[in-house]
CSV table of N, CA and C in Angstrom, one decimal:
chain,number,residue,atom,x,y,z
A,1,UNK,N,72.7,347.3,86.7
A,1,UNK,CA,73.4,348.0,87.5
A,1,UNK,C,74.9,347.8,87.7
A,2,UNK,N,75.7,348.8,87.5
A,2,UNK,CA,77.2,348.6,87.5
A,2,UNK,C,77.8,348.5,88.7
A,3,UNK,N,78.9,347.9,88.8
A,3,UNK,CA,79.8,347.6,90.0
A,3,UNK,C,80.6,348.9,90.4
A,4,UNK,N,80.6,349.3,91.8
A,4,UNK,CA,81.2,350.7,91.8
A,4,UNK,C,82.8,350.5,91.6
A,5,UNK,N,83.5,351.5,91.4
A,5,UNK,CA,84.8,351.4,90.7
A,5,UNK,C,85.7,350.8,91.7
A,6,UNK,N,85.6,351.3,93.0
A,6,UNK,CA,86.4,350.9,94.0
A,6,UNK,C,86.0,349.3,94.6
A,7,UNK,N,85.1,348.5,93.8
A,7,UNK,CA,84.9,347.3,94.4
A,7,UNK,C,86.3,346.5,94.2
A,8,UNK,N,86.4,345.5,95.2
A,8,UNK,CA,87.5,344.5,94.9
A,8,UNK,C,87.0,343.3,94.2
A,9,UNK,N,87.8,342.8,93.5
A,9,UNK,CA,87.5,341.7,92.5
A,9,UNK,C,87.5,340.4,93.4
A,10,UNK,N,86.4,339.6,93.2
A,10,UNK,CA,86.1,338.5,93.8
A,10,UNK,C,87.3,337.4,93.6
A,11,UNK,N,88.2,337.5,92.7
A,11,UNK,CA,89.1,336.4,92.4
A,11,UNK,C,90.1,336.7,93.6
A,12,UNK,N,90.2,335.5,94.4
A,12,UNK,CA,91.3,335.3,95.1
A,12,UNK,C,92.8,335.6,95.0
A,13,UNK,N,93.5,335.9,95.9
A,13,UNK,CA,95.0,336.2,95.6
A,13,UNK,C,95.8,335.3,96.5
A,14,UNK,N,97.1,335.3,96.3
A,14,UNK,CA,98.0,334.2,97.3
A,14,UNK,C,97.7,332.9,97.0
A,15,UNK,N,97.9,332.2,98.0
A,15,UNK,CA,97.7,330.8,98.0
A,15,UNK,C,96.4,330.3,97.9
A,16,UNK,N,95.3,331.0,98.0
A,16,UNK,CA,94.0,331.0,98.1
A,16,UNK,C,93.7,330.5,96.7
A,17,UNK,N,94.5,331.0,95.7
A,17,UNK,CA,94.3,330.8,94.2
A,17,UNK,C,94.1,329.2,94.0
A,18,UNK,N,95.2,328.7,94.5
A,18,UNK,CA,95.1,327.1,94.6
A,18,UNK,C,94.1,326.3,95.1
A,19,UNK,N,93.4,327.0,95.9
A,19,UNK,CA,92.4,326.2,96.8
A,19,UNK,C,91.2,326.8,96.5
A,20,UNK,N,90.7,327.5,95.7
A,20,UNK,CA,89.5,328.1,95.4
A,20,UNK,C,89.0,327.6,94.0
A,21,UNK,N,87.4,327.6,93.9
A,21,UNK,CA,86.9,327.1,92.6
A,21,UNK,C,86.5,328.3,91.9
A,22,UNK,N,86.7,328.7,90.5
A,22,UNK,CA,87.2,328.0,89.6
A,22,UNK,C,88.5,327.9,89.2
A,23,UNK,N,89.3,328.8,90.3
A,23,UNK,CA,90.8,328.9,90.0
A,23,UNK,C,91.6,327.6,90.1
A,24,UNK,N,91.1,326.6,90.9
A,24,UNK,CA,91.6,325.4,91.0
A,24,UNK,C,91.6,324.6,89.8
A,25,UNK,N,90.6,325.0,88.9
A,25,UNK,CA,90.8,324.3,87.4
A,25,UNK,C,91.9,324.6,86.6
A,26,UNK,N,92.4,325.8,86.9
A,26,UNK,CA,93.7,326.5,86.0
A,26,UNK,C,94.6,325.4,86.2
A,27,UNK,N,95.0,324.8,87.4
A,27,UNK,CA,96.2,323.8,87.6
A,27,UNK,C,95.8,322.6,86.7
A,28,UNK,N,94.7,322.1,86.6
A,28,UNK,CA,94.3,320.9,85.8
A,28,UNK,C,94.4,321.5,84.3
A,29,UNK,N,93.7,322.8,84.0
A,29,UNK,CA,94.0,323.0,82.4
A,29,UNK,C,95.3,323.1,82.2
A,30,UNK,N,96.2,323.6,83.0
A,30,UNK,CA,97.7,323.7,82.9
A,30,UNK,C,98.5,322.4,82.5
A,31,UNK,N,97.9,321.4,83.3
A,31,UNK,CA,98.5,320.0,83.1
A,31,UNK,C,97.9,319.2,81.8
A,32,UNK,N,96.7,319.6,81.6
A,32,UNK,CA,96.1,319.0,80.2
A,32,UNK,C,96.5,319.7,79.1
A,33,UNK,N,96.6,320.9,79.2
A,33,UNK,CA,97.1,321.5,78.0
A,33,UNK,C,98.6,321.5,77.6
A,34,UNK,N,99.3,321.0,78.6
A,34,UNK,CA,100.7,320.7,78.6
A,34,UNK,C,100.8,319.3,77.9
A,35,UNK,N,99.8,318.5,78.3
A,35,UNK,CA,100.0,317.1,77.9
A,35,UNK,C,99.5,317.2,76.3
A,36,UNK,N,98.6,318.0,76.0
A,36,UNK,CA,98.2,318.1,74.6
A,36,UNK,C,99.6,318.5,73.6
A,37,UNK,N,99.9,319.6,74.3
A,37,UNK,CA,101.1,320.1,73.5
A,37,UNK,C,102.4,319.1,73.3
A,38,UNK,N,102.6,318.3,74.4
A,38,UNK,CA,103.7,317.3,74.4
A,38,UNK,C,103.3,316.3,73.5
A,39,UNK,N,102.0,315.7,73.4
A,39,UNK,CA,101.7,314.6,72.8
A,39,UNK,C,101.7,315.2,71.2
A,40,UNK,N,101.2,316.2,70.9
A,40,UNK,CA,101.2,316.4,69.5
A,40,UNK,C,102.6,317.0,68.8
A,41,UNK,N,103.1,317.3,69.9
A,41,UNK,CA,104.6,317.5,69.3
A,41,UNK,C,105.6,316.1,69.1
A,42,UNK,N,105.1,315.1,69.8
A,42,UNK,CA,106.0,314.0,69.7
A,42,UNK,C,105.4,313.2,68.6
A,43,UNK,N,104.3,313.1,68.1
A,43,UNK,CA,103.6,312.5,67.0
A,43,UNK,C,103.9,313.1,65.4
A,44,UNK,N,104.1,312.1,64.6
A,44,UNK,CA,104.1,312.7,63.4
A,44,UNK,C,102.8,312.8,62.7
A,45,UNK,N,102.4,313.8,62.2
A,45,UNK,CA,101.1,314.2,61.6
A,45,UNK,C,101.0,314.1,59.9
A,46,UNK,N,100.0,313.7,59.2
A,46,UNK,CA,99.6,314.0,57.8
A,46,UNK,C,99.3,315.3,57.5
A,47,UNK,N,98.9,316.1,58.2
A,47,UNK,CA,98.5,317.5,58.1
A,47,UNK,C,99.4,318.5,58.9
A,48,UNK,N,100.2,319.0,58.3
A,48,UNK,CA,101.0,320.2,59.2
A,48,UNK,C,100.3,321.3,59.5
A,49,UNK,N,99.4,321.6,58.7
A,49,UNK,CA,98.5,322.9,59.2
A,49,UNK,C,98.0,322.6,60.2
A,50,UNK,N,97.1,321.6,60.3
A,50,UNK,CA,96.6,321.1,61.5
A,50,UNK,C,97.5,321.2,62.9
A,51,UNK,N,98.5,320.6,62.5
A,51,UNK,CA,99.3,320.2,63.9
A,51,UNK,C,99.7,321.7,64.1
A,52,UNK,N,100.1,322.6,63.1
A,52,UNK,CA,100.5,323.8,63.9
A,52,UNK,C,99.3,324.9,64.3
A,53,UNK,N,98.4,324.6,64.0
A,53,UNK,CA,97.2,325.3,64.7
A,53,UNK,C,96.9,324.6,66.1
A,54,UNK,N,97.0,323.4,66.2
A,54,UNK,CA,96.9,322.5,67.4
A,54,UNK,C,98.0,322.9,68.6
A,55,UNK,N,99.3,323.2,68.0
A,55,UNK,CA,100.6,323.5,68.7
A,55,UNK,C,100.1,325.0,69.2
A,56,UNK,N,99.8,325.8,68.2
A,56,UNK,CA,99.6,327.4,68.8
A,56,UNK,C,98.8,327.6,69.9
A,57,UNK,N,97.5,326.8,69.7
A,57,UNK,CA,96.5,326.8,70.8
A,57,UNK,C,96.9,326.3,72.0
A,58,UNK,N,97.6,325.2,72.0
A,58,UNK,CA,98.0,324.6,73.3
A,58,UNK,C,99.2,325.3,73.7
A,59,UNK,N,100.1,325.6,73.3
A,59,UNK,CA,101.1,326.6,73.7
A,59,UNK,C,100.6,328.1,74.1
A,60,UNK,N,99.9,328.6,73.3
A,60,UNK,CA,99.2,329.9,73.8
A,60,UNK,C,98.4,329.8,75.2
A,61,UNK,N,97.4,328.8,75.0
A,61,UNK,CA,96.7,328.6,76.3
A,61,UNK,C,97.5,328.4,77.5
A,62,UNK,N,98.6,327.4,77.5
A,62,UNK,CA,99.5,327.1,78.4
A,62,UNK,C,100.0,328.2,78.8
A,63,UNK,N,100.6,329.1,78.1
A,63,UNK,CA,101.2,330.2,78.5
A,63,UNK,C,100.6,331.3,79.2
A,64,UNK,N,99.2,331.6,78.6
A,64,UNK,CA,98.4,332.5,79.2
A,64,UNK,C,97.8,332.0,80.7
A,65,UNK,N,97.5,330.7,80.7
A,65,UNK,CA,96.9,330.2,81.8
A,65,UNK,C,98.0,330.2,83.1
A,66,UNK,N,99.4,330.1,82.8
A,66,UNK,CA,100.3,330.2,83.7
A,66,UNK,C,100.4,331.7,84.1
A,67,UNK,N,100.5,332.5,83.0
A,67,UNK,CA,100.5,334.0,83.5
A,67,UNK,C,99.5,334.4,84.5
A,68,UNK,N,98.2,334.3,84.0
A,68,UNK,CA,97.0,334.4,84.7
A,68,UNK,C,97.1,333.8,86.1
A,69,UNK,N,97.7,332.6,86.2
A,69,UNK,CA,97.7,332.0,87.9
A,69,UNK,C,98.9,332.9,88.4
A,70,UNK,N,99.9,333.1,87.8
A,70,UNK,CA,100.9,334.0,88.6
A,70,UNK,C,100.5,335.5,88.9
A,71,UNK,N,99.9,335.8,88.0
A,71,UNK,CA,99.2,337.3,88.1
A,71,UNK,C,98.3,337.4,89.5
A,72,UNK,N,97.3,336.3,89.3
A,72,UNK,CA,96.3,336.2,90.5
A,72,UNK,C,97.0,335.8,91.6
A,73,UNK,N,98.1,335.1,91.8
A,73,UNK,CA,98.9,334.8,93.2
A,73,UNK,C,99.4,335.9,93.5
A,74,UNK,N,99.8,337.1,92.8
A,74,UNK,CA,100.7,338.2,93.3
A,74,UNK,C,99.6,339.1,93.7
A,75,UNK,N,98.2,339.0,93.1
A,75,UNK,CA,97.1,339.7,93.4
A,75,UNK,C,96.9,341.1,92.5
A,76,UNK,N,97.2,341.1,91.5
A,76,UNK,CA,97.2,342.2,90.4
A,76,UNK,C,95.6,342.4,90.2
A,77,UNK,N,94.7,341.3,90.6
A,77,UNK,CA,93.2,341.5,90.3
A,77,UNK,C,92.7,342.1,91.4
A,78,UNK,N,93.1,342.6,92.5
A,78,UNK,CA,92.6,343.2,93.5
A,78,UNK,C,92.8,344.7,93.1
A,79,UNK,N,93.4,345.2,92.2
A,79,UNK,CA,93.6,346.7,91.9
A,79,UNK,C,92.4,347.1,91.0
A,80,UNK,N,91.5,346.4,90.3
A,80,UNK,CA,90.5,346.4,89.5
A,80,UNK,C,89.6,345.3,89.3
A,81,UNK,N,88.2,345.9,89.2
A,81,UNK,CA,87.1,344.6,89.1
A,81,UNK,C,87.1,344.0,87.7
A,82,UNK,N,87.9,345.0,86.7
A,82,UNK,CA,87.9,344.3,85.4
A,82,UNK,C,88.6,343.0,85.1
A,83,UNK,N,89.3,342.6,86.2
A,83,UNK,CA,90.1,341.3,85.9
A,83,UNK,C,88.9,340.1,85.9
A,84,UNK,N,87.6,340.3,86.5
A,84,UNK,CA,86.5,339.2,86.3
A,84,UNK,C,86.3,339.3,84.8
A,85,UNK,N,86.1,340.5,84.1
A,85,UNK,CA,85.8,340.4,82.7
A,85,UNK,C,87.0,339.5,81.9
A,86,UNK,N,88.2,339.9,82.3
A,86,UNK,CA,89.4,339.3,81.5
A,86,UNK,C,89.5,337.7,81.8
A,87,UNK,N,89.0,337.3,82.8
A,87,UNK,CA,88.9,336.0,83.1
A,87,UNK,C,87.8,335.2,82.5
A,88,UNK,N,86.7,336.0,82.3
A,88,UNK,CA,85.5,335.5,81.4
A,88,UNK,C,85.8,335.5,80.0
A,89,UNK,N,86.4,336.5,79.5
A,89,UNK,CA,86.8,336.4,78.1
A,89,UNK,C,87.9,335.4,77.8
A,90,UNK,N,89.0,335.4,78.4
A,90,UNK,CA,90.0,334.3,78.3
A,90,UNK,C,89.6,333.0,78.3
A,91,UNK,N,88.7,332.7,79.3
A,91,UNK,CA,88.6,331.3,79.4
A,91,UNK,C,87.4,330.7,78.3
A,92,UNK,N,86.4,331.8,77.9
A,92,UNK,CA,85.7,331.5,76.8
A,92,UNK,C,86.4,331.3,75.5
A,93,UNK,N,87.4,332.1,75.2
A,93,UNK,CA,88.2,332.1,74.0
A,93,UNK,C,89.0,330.7,74.1
A,94,UNK,N,89.6,330.4,75.3
A,94,UNK,CA,90.4,329.2,75.4
A,94,UNK,C,89.4,327.9,75.0
A,95,UNK,N,88.2,328.0,75.6
A,95,UNK,CA,87.4,326.8,75.5
A,95,UNK,C,87.0,326.9,74.0
A,96,UNK,N,86.7,327.7,73.2
A,96,UNK,CA,86.6,327.8,71.7
A,96,UNK,C,87.7,327.2,71.1
A,97,UNK,N,88.9,327.7,71.4
A,97,UNK,CA,90.1,327.3,70.6
A,97,UNK,C,90.4,325.9,71.0
A,98,UNK,N,90.0,325.5,72.2
A,98,UNK,CA,90.4,324.0,72.4
A,98,UNK,C,89.3,323.0,71.8
A,99,UNK,N,88.1,323.6,71.7
A,99,UNK,CA,87.2,322.8,71.0
A,99,UNK,C,87.5,322.6,69.5
A,100,UNK,N,88.1,323.6,69.0
A,100,UNK,CA,88.5,323.5,67.5
A,100,UNK,C,89.6,322.6,67.2
A,101,UNK,N,90.7,322.7,68.2
A,101,UNK,CA,91.7,321.7,68.1
A,101,UNK,C,91.4,320.2,68.7
A,102,UNK,N,90.3,320.1,69.4
A,102,UNK,CA,89.9,318.8,69.8
A,102,UNK,C,89.3,318.0,68.7
A,103,UNK,N,88.6,318.7,67.7
A,103,UNK,CA,87.9,318.3,66.5
A,103,UNK,C,88.8,317.8,65.6
A,104,UNK,N,89.9,318.9,65.3
A,104,UNK,CA,90.9,318.5,64.6
A,104,UNK,C,91.6,317.4,64.8
A,105,UNK,N,92.1,317.1,65.9
A,105,UNK,CA,92.8,316.2,66.3
A,105,UNK,C,92.1,314.8,66.1
A,106,UNK,N,90.8,314.8,66.5
A,106,UNK,CA,89.9,313.6,66.2
A,106,UNK,C,89.9,313.4,64.7
A,107,UNK,N,89.5,314.2,63.9
A,107,UNK,CA,89.8,314.1,62.5
A,107,UNK,C,90.9,313.7,62.2
A,108,UNK,N,92.2,314.4,62.4
A,108,UNK,CA,93.6,313.6,62.0
A,108,UNK,C,93.7,312.2,62.4
A,109,UNK,N,93.3,311.9,63.6
A,109,UNK,CA,93.5,310.6,64.4
A,109,UNK,C,92.8,309.5,63.4
A,110,UNK,N,91.7,309.9,62.8
A,110,UNK,CA,90.9,308.9,61.9
A,110,UNK,C,91.9,308.7,60.6
A,111,UNK,N,92.4,309.7,60.3
A,111,UNK,CA,93.2,309.5,59.1
A,111,UNK,C,94.5,308.5,59.4
A,112,UNK,N,94.7,308.8,60.7
A,112,UNK,CA,96.2,308.0,60.9
A,112,UNK,C,95.7,306.6,61.3
A,113,UNK,N,94.5,306.3,61.7
A,113,UNK,CA,94.0,304.8,61.9
A,113,UNK,C,94.0,304.3,60.5
A,114,UNK,N,93.7,305.0,59.4
A,114,UNK,CA,93.4,304.3,58.1
A,114,UNK,C,94.8,303.9,57.6
A,115,UNK,N,95.7,304.9,57.9
A,115,UNK,CA,97.0,304.6,57.2
A,115,UNK,C,97.9,303.5,58.3
A,116,UNK,N,97.3,303.2,59.3
A,116,UNK,CA,97.9,301.9,59.9
A,116,UNK,C,99.2,302.2,60.8
A,117,UNK,N,99.6,303.3,61.2
A,117,UNK,CA,100.4,303.8,62.0
A,117,UNK,C,100.0,303.9,63.4
A,118,UNK,N,100.3,302.6,64.0
A,118,UNK,CA,99.7,302.2,65.5
A,118,UNK,C,100.4,303.3,66.5
A,119,UNK,N,101.5,303.5,66.3
A,119,UNK,CA,102.5,304.4,67.3
A,119,UNK,C,101.8,305.6,67.5
A,120,UNK,N,101.7,306.4,66.1
A,120,UNK,CA,101.0,307.8,65.9
A,120,UNK,C,99.4,307.9,66.3
A,121,UNK,N,98.9,306.6,66.2
A,121,UNK,CA,97.5,306.6,66.2
A,121,UNK,C,97.2,306.5,67.8
A,122,UNK,N,98.0,306.0,68.8
A,122,UNK,CA,97.8,306.0,70.1
A,122,UNK,C,98.2,307.3,70.7
A,123,UNK,N,99.0,307.7,70.1
A,123,UNK,CA,99.7,309.3,70.8
A,123,UNK,C,98.5,310.2,70.3
A,124,UNK,N,97.9,310.1,69.1
A,124,UNK,CA,97.0,311.3,68.9
A,124,UNK,C,95.7,310.8,69.5
A,125,UNK,N,95.2,309.7,69.9
A,125,UNK,CA,94.1,309.2,70.7
A,125,UNK,C,94.3,310.0,71.8
A,126,UNK,N,95.3,309.9,72.4
A,126,UNK,CA,95.7,310.3,73.9
A,126,UNK,C,95.6,312.1,73.7
A,127,UNK,N,96.2,312.6,72.7
A,127,UNK,CA,96.1,314.1,72.7
A,127,UNK,C,94.6,314.6,72.4
A,128,UNK,N,93.8,313.7,71.6
A,128,UNK,CA,92.4,314.2,71.4
A,128,UNK,C,91.6,314.0,72.7
A,129,UNK,N,91.6,313.0,73.4
A,129,UNK,CA,91.1,312.9,74.8
A,129,UNK,C,91.5,313.8,75.7
A,130,UNK,N,92.7,314.5,75.7
A,130,UNK,CA,93.1,315.4,76.6
A,130,UNK,C,92.7,316.8,76.3
A,131,UNK,N,92.7,317.0,74.7
A,131,UNK,CA,92.1,318.1,74.2
A,131,UNK,C,90.7,318.4,74.5
A,132,UNK,N,89.9,317.3,74.3
A,132,UNK,CA,88.6,317.6,74.9
A,132,UNK,C,88.3,317.6,76.2
A,133,UNK,N,89.1,316.8,77.4
A,133,UNK,CA,89.1,317.2,78.7
A,133,UNK,C,89.5,318.7,78.9
A,134,UNK,N,90.5,319.2,78.2
A,134,UNK,CA,90.7,320.6,78.4
A,134,UNK,C,89.8,321.6,78.0
A,135,UNK,N,89.0,321.2,76.8
A,135,UNK,CA,87.6,321.8,76.4
A,135,UNK,C,86.8,322.0,77.6
A,136,UNK,N,86.7,320.7,78.2
A,136,UNK,CA,85.6,320.7,79.3
A,136,UNK,C,85.9,321.7,80.4
A,137,UNK,N,87.2,321.6,80.8
A,137,UNK,CA,87.6,322.6,81.8
A,137,UNK,C,87.4,323.8,81.6
A,138,UNK,N,87.9,324.3,80.4
A,138,UNK,CA,88.2,325.8,80.2
A,138,UNK,C,86.4,326.3,80.0
A,139,UNK,N,85.5,325.4,79.5
A,139,UNK,CA,84.2,325.7,79.4
A,139,UNK,C,83.4,325.8,80.9
A,140,UNK,N,84.0,324.7,81.8
A,140,UNK,CA,83.4,324.9,83.1
A,140,UNK,C,84.1,326.4,83.8
A,141,UNK,N,85.2,326.5,83.6
A,141,UNK,CA,85.7,327.8,84.1
A,141,UNK,C,85.1,329.1,83.4
A,142,UNK,N,84.8,329.2,82.3
A,142,UNK,CA,84.2,330.2,81.6
A,142,UNK,C,82.7,330.4,82.2
A,143,UNK,N,82.1,329.2,82.5
A,143,UNK,CA,80.7,329.5,82.9
A,143,UNK,C,80.8,329.9,84.6
A,144,UNK,N,81.8,329.3,85.3
A,144,UNK,CA,82.0,329.8,86.6
A,144,UNK,C,82.3,331.3,86.5
A,145,UNK,N,83.2,331.6,85.8
A,145,UNK,CA,83.6,332.9,85.9
A,145,UNK,C,82.4,333.8,85.4
A,146,UNK,N,81.7,333.5,84.5
A,146,UNK,CA,80.5,334.5,84.1
A,146,UNK,C,79.5,334.4,85.1
A,147,UNK,N,79.3,333.5,86.0
A,147,UNK,CA,78.5,333.7,87.3
A,147,UNK,C,79.1,334.6,88.3
A,148,UNK,N,80.5,334.3,88.6
A,148,UNK,CA,81.0,335.4,89.5
A,148,UNK,C,81.0,336.8,89.0
A,149,UNK,N,81.2,337.0,87.6
A,149,UNK,CA,81.2,338.2,87.1
A,149,UNK,C,79.8,338.8,87.1
A,150,UNK,N,78.8,338.2,87.0
A,150,UNK,CA,77.2,338.4,87.1
A,150,UNK,C,77.0,338.7,88.5
A,151,UNK,N,77.3,338.2,89.5
A,151,UNK,CA,77.1,338.3,91.0
A,151,UNK,C,77.9,339.6,91.4
A,152,UNK,N,79.1,339.9,90.9
A,152,UNK,CA,79.7,340.8,91.4
A,152,UNK,C,79.2,342.3,91.0
A,153,UNK,N,78.4,342.2,89.7
A,153,UNK,CA,78.0,343.5,89.2
A,153,UNK,C,76.5,343.8,89.5
């Protein structure tokens, strides 16, 4: 059964976005994604192609998460119930992308350990941990968004 066209989206607006679950996860996704971005940018890597993908994903997700957070705060999701689908789609894609960069970072970190570069090894370990943490957060957000989407339809 489909949802009525005039149904209000269950995604909260205003300050409630920062106090409701799973939107509260967006703040932590924002922080962890920013840390991955900063750590990868500060480390010297052996594989520039991998670093390019990691930087693209972390910056892309950082920007889109920020944009969605601002849009939810101003209440654009109240105009259409399609925003629940946008929320599900974005967080699923972000989870898959973050999983790919977490695995890449873990592999690259192994090669940095072999080369004996301790400073970059520690930076890449931190980036790998935060990438896996961001993957977990985006996955949890995607699952909760799916539950919300299914319960609203």
